[in-house]
Short mmCIF file of C-alpha atoms in Angstrom, two decimals:
data_model
loop_
_atom_site.label_atom_id
_atom_site.label_comp_id
_atom_site.label_asym_id
_atom_site.label_seq_id
_atom_site.Cartn_x
_atom_site.Cartn_y
_atom_site.Cartn_z
CA UNK A 1 84.02 119.90 131.50
CA UNK A 2 82.24 123.59 129.76
CA UNK A 3 84.55 124.97 127.10
CA UNK A 4 85.36 128.16 126.07
CA UNK A 5 82.85 130.57 125.67
CA UNK A 6 83.08 133.44 123.41
CA UNK A 7 80.56 135.71 121.81
CA UNK A 8 79.85 137.47 119.70
CA UNK A 9 80.73 134.38 117.18
CA UNK A 10 80.05 136.95 114.45
CA UNK A 11 80.53 140.90 114.39
CA UNK A 12 80.69 143.27 111.20
CA UNK A 13 81.54 147.16 111.79
CA UNK A 14 82.71 150.73 109.97
CA UNK A 15 85.39 151.77 110.32
CA UNK A 16 86.01 154.34 113.13
CA UNK A 17 83.38 152.60 115.28
CA UNK A 18 84.35 150.31 118.61
CA UNK A 19 83.43 146.38 118.99
CA UNK A 20 84.45 144.78 122.17
CA UNK A 21 84.40 140.84 122.77
CA UNK A 22 83.86 138.43 126.11
CA UNK A 23 85.22 134.88 126.89
CA UNK A 24 84.50 133.01 129.70
CA UNK A 25 87.39 130.51 129.82
CA UNK A 26 87.08 127.12 131.01
CA UNK A 27 86.48 126.97 134.83
CA UNK A 28 89.71 127.00 137.50
CA UNK A 29 92.10 128.26 134.36
CA UNK A 30 93.79 130.74 135.71
CA UNK A 31 95.54 131.38 132.65
CA UNK A 32 93.58 133.13 129.96
CA UNK A 33 94.57 134.66 126.63
CA UNK A 34 94.00 136.26 123.42
CA UNK A 35 94.94 135.89 120.14
CA UNK A 36 94.77 137.70 116.80
CA UNK A 37 93.64 135.37 113.36
CA UNK A 38 93.97 136.66 110.02
CA UNK A 39 93.65 135.26 107.38
CA UNK A 40 96.35 133.46 105.74
CA UNK A 41 98.01 133.39 109.08
CA UNK A 42 98.36 131.64 112.36
CA UNK A 43 97.06 132.84 115.58
CA UNK A 44 98.99 135.38 117.37
CA UNK A 45 99.25 136.36 120.17
CA UNK A 46 97.62 139.15 121.28
CA UNK A 47 97.61 139.05 125.53
CA UNK A 48 98.07 136.47 128.02
CA UNK A 49 96.84 137.08 131.54
CA UNK A 50 97.38 135.27 134.48
CA UNK A 51 94.54 136.26 137.38
CA UNK A 52 93.95 139.43 136.57
CA UNK A 53 96.95 140.51 135.76
CA UNK A 54 98.70 140.96 132.48
CA UNK A 55 102.11 138.51 131.63
CA UNK A 56 102.85 139.98 128.11
CA UNK A 57 100.26 142.00 125.88
CA UNK A 58 103.91 143.14 124.03
CA UNK A 59 101.55 142.51 120.47
CA UNK A 60 98.96 143.78 121.42
CA UNK A 61 98.55 147.63 119.54
CA UNK A 62 97.57 149.75 123.10
CA UNK A 63 96.73 153.23 121.15
CA UNK A 64 93.53 151.24 120.14
CA UNK A 65 92.94 147.84 121.60
CA UNK A 66 92.39 146.99 125.35
CA UNK A 67 92.17 143.94 127.21
CA UNK A 68 90.89 143.54 130.95
CA UNK A 69 89.59 140.15 132.92
CA UNK A 70 87.84 141.45 136.35
CA UNK A 71 87.82 138.66 138.96
CA UNK A 72 90.12 136.62 137.05
CA UNK A 73 87.90 135.28 135.23
CA UNK A 74 85.64 136.19 132.56
CA UNK A 75 87.84 138.66 129.76
CA UNK A 76 86.65 141.63 126.89
CA UNK A 77 88.60 142.78 124.32
CA UNK A 78 88.11 146.43 122.98
CA UNK A 79 89.06 148.09 119.31
CA UNK A 80 88.65 151.35 119.36
CA UNK A 81 88.23 152.89 116.86
CA UNK A 82 88.63 149.55 114.55
CA UNK A 83 90.61 149.65 111.19
CA UNK A 84 90.11 147.56 108.84
CA UNK A 85 93.32 145.61 109.13
CA UNK A 86 91.75 144.85 112.44
CA UNK A 87 89.61 142.00 110.00
CA UNK A 88 90.44 139.28 111.60
CA UNK A 89 89.01 135.92 114.18
CA UNK A 90 90.26 137.26 116.84
CA UNK A 91 90.50 132.98 119.58
CA UNK A 92 89.98 133.00 123.17
CA UNK A 93 92.49 130.86 125.03
CA UNK A 94 92.96 129.50 128.52
CA UNK A 95 94.75 127.45 130.49
CA UNK A 96 96.02 126.42 134.13
CA UNK A 97 98.31 127.67 136.07
CA UNK A 98 101.83 126.96 134.43
CA UNK A 99 103.92 125.61 137.42
CA UNK A 100 107.19 124.69 136.45
CA UNK A 101 106.22 123.34 132.75
CA UNK A 102 104.04 123.52 130.32
CA UNK A 103 99.63 124.10 130.85
CA UNK A 104 98.07 123.11 128.04
CA UNK A 105 95.85 126.05 125.59
CA UNK A 106 92.39 125.54 125.17
CA UNK A 107 90.33 127.60 122.67
CA UNK A 108 87.37 128.71 121.71
CA UNK A 109 85.55 129.56 118.90
CA UNK A 110 86.26 132.91 118.16
CA UNK A 111 84.82 136.01 117.09
CA UNK A 112 85.37 136.85 113.36
CA UNK A 113 85.15 140.39 112.96
CA UNK A 114 84.66 141.98 109.30
CA UNK A 115 85.34 145.75 108.88
CA UNK A 116 84.18 147.56 106.41
CA UNK B 1 112.73 137.40 116.58
CA UNK B 2 111.52 133.43 116.40
CA UNK B 3 109.66 132.36 113.51
CA UNK B 4 107.38 129.14 112.80
CA UNK B 5 107.26 127.94 108.83
CA UNK B 6 105.10 125.31 107.43
CA UNK B 7 106.16 124.86 104.10
CA UNK B 8 102.47 124.85 101.90
CA UNK B 9 99.59 126.03 102.31
CA UNK B 10 97.34 124.47 100.43
CA UNK B 11 98.00 120.24 100.23
CA UNK B 12 95.53 118.17 98.15
CA UNK B 13 95.66 114.39 98.85
CA UNK B 14 93.55 111.04 98.25
CA UNK B 15 91.77 108.82 100.32
CA UNK B 16 94.53 106.25 101.36
CA UNK B 17 97.28 108.25 100.47
CA UNK B 18 100.11 109.46 102.35
CA UNK B 19 100.35 112.90 104.44
CA UNK B 20 103.28 114.83 105.40
CA UNK B 21 103.64 118.55 106.66
CA UNK B 22 106.78 120.01 107.76
CA UNK B 23 107.12 122.50 109.68
CA UNK B 24 110.19 124.18 111.07
CA UNK B 25 111.03 126.91 113.79
CA UNK B 26 114.00 129.24 114.18
CA UNK B 27 113.74 129.74 118.07
CA UNK B 28 117.51 128.52 119.47
CA UNK B 29 117.19 127.78 122.48
CA UNK B 30 115.12 125.12 124.11
CA UNK B 31 111.46 124.14 123.16
CA UNK B 32 108.22 123.03 123.26
CA UNK B 33 105.83 121.14 120.22
CA UNK B 34 103.20 121.75 118.48
CA UNK B 35 100.73 120.61 116.39
CA UNK B 36 97.01 121.72 116.10
CA UNK B 37 94.25 120.85 114.27
CA UNK B 38 91.32 123.21 112.78
CA UNK B 39 88.42 121.22 111.82
CA UNK B 40 85.91 123.06 109.46
CA UNK B 41 83.59 124.88 112.26
CA UNK B 42 85.39 123.95 115.25
CA UNK B 43 87.48 124.54 117.43
CA UNK B 44 91.34 124.46 116.57
CA UNK B 45 92.58 121.40 119.35
CA UNK B 46 95.68 119.70 120.42
CA UNK B 47 96.65 116.70 118.10
CA UNK B 48 99.82 115.99 119.42
CA UNK B 49 103.12 117.35 121.42
CA UNK B 50 107.43 116.63 121.54
CA UNK B 51 108.66 117.95 125.03
CA UNK B 52 111.35 115.24 125.33
CA UNK B 53 112.27 112.18 125.01
CA UNK B 54 111.54 109.73 121.95
CA UNK B 55 111.94 112.85 119.53
CA UNK B 56 108.92 110.29 117.56
CA UNK B 57 106.47 110.82 119.16
CA UNK B 58 102.33 109.89 118.52
CA UNK B 59 98.62 112.05 118.77
CA UNK B 60 95.37 111.03 118.36
CA UNK B 61 94.25 109.93 114.96
CA UNK B 62 97.31 108.03 113.54
CA UNK B 63 98.77 111.48 113.26
CA UNK B 64 102.95 111.51 114.12
CA UNK B 65 105.09 113.87 114.47
CA UNK B 66 109.38 113.05 114.54
CA UNK B 67 111.46 115.90 116.14
CA UNK B 68 114.62 116.62 114.50
CA UNK B 69 116.69 118.69 116.40
CA UNK B 70 119.85 119.34 114.04
CA UNK B 71 116.93 120.49 111.87
CA UNK B 72 114.94 122.73 113.92
CA UNK B 73 111.52 120.22 112.20
CA UNK B 74 108.74 119.11 113.53
CA UNK B 75 107.33 117.56 111.02
CA UNK B 76 103.87 115.71 110.79
CA UNK B 77 102.67 112.55 109.32
CA UNK B 78 99.98 110.36 108.74
CA UNK B 79 100.72 107.05 106.64
CA UNK B 80 97.05 107.02 105.27
CA UNK B 81 94.54 109.59 105.02
CA UNK B 82 91.09 109.73 104.65
CA UNK B 83 88.55 111.53 104.04
CA UNK B 84 87.09 113.19 108.03
CA UNK B 85 91.06 114.52 107.81
CA UNK B 86 90.41 117.63 105.78
CA UNK B 87 91.17 120.07 108.56
CA UNK B 88 93.40 122.76 108.67
CA UNK B 89 96.58 122.31 110.11
CA UNK B 90 99.29 124.56 112.54
CA UNK B 91 102.28 123.80 113.80
CA UNK B 92 103.09 125.75 116.94
CA UNK B 93 106.77 126.41 119.11
CA UNK B 94 106.97 126.70 122.70
CA UNK B 95 110.08 128.70 123.45
CA UNK B 96 110.43 127.52 127.38
CA UNK B 97 111.95 130.26 128.34
CA UNK B 98 108.69 132.70 127.40
CA UNK B 99 106.50 130.73 129.91
CA UNK B 100 103.64 129.20 128.23
CA UNK B 101 103.69 131.55 125.22
CA UNK B 102 102.87 129.85 121.89
CA UNK B 103 103.83 130.94 118.06
CA UNK B 104 102.48 129.53 115.40
CA UNK B 105 102.52 128.89 111.95
CA UNK B 106 101.01 129.82 108.41
CA UNK B 107 98.88 126.34 108.95
CA UNK B 108 98.57 124.08 105.91
CA UNK B 109 95.05 123.68 104.37
CA UNK B 110 94.56 119.68 104.18
CA UNK B 111 91.78 118.79 101.87
CA UNK B 112 91.41 114.83 101.69
CA UNK B 113 89.56 113.46 98.33
CA UNK B 114 87.05 111.15 98.54
#
């Protein structure tokens, strides 16, 4: 079974530039998550999709971050404009559709963003 | 807001030493509990989980964890570590009323000296 795919793996940009990350979840997984992991911290959920609808985006800085999941499969996360404090690893995860219980989240390799 | 605390950020052990990594959470409701591991250059992967029942749970590679409800703790243990256990370990909590959402601790970097 193919895992969660993410690209690019690394990105270096200057502050105030824009950047986009792409995620392809495990086939058949209805739920997709984007996490931000700043160095020295654990992953923090930015946004959760169920199919192509947003379930939770309470921790997404909406003035500069946006995400979409068209057609309920692939997803993109965009930052515009980037700030120095956005330097982090951006993780994508997916899980089957929860139904009365917890479903394991499977993580991708992440995209390491450096903002200079 | 709920939080997850991991007691040590860096741990260095010699091979065959015993391991215990602490994890405490602040959420008062019913929770599911997890330990994830990230080996160098690899993805985050699930090590073990606790949903209900026996508070001592066993995971992969000889790891186990004990849920102590009165202490809001879920400590990870391994009787004898190996060099290949060198990794970063994350405790995570899922408050059940929050659906499939995970709240992670800051992680503990374990280095095992051969």
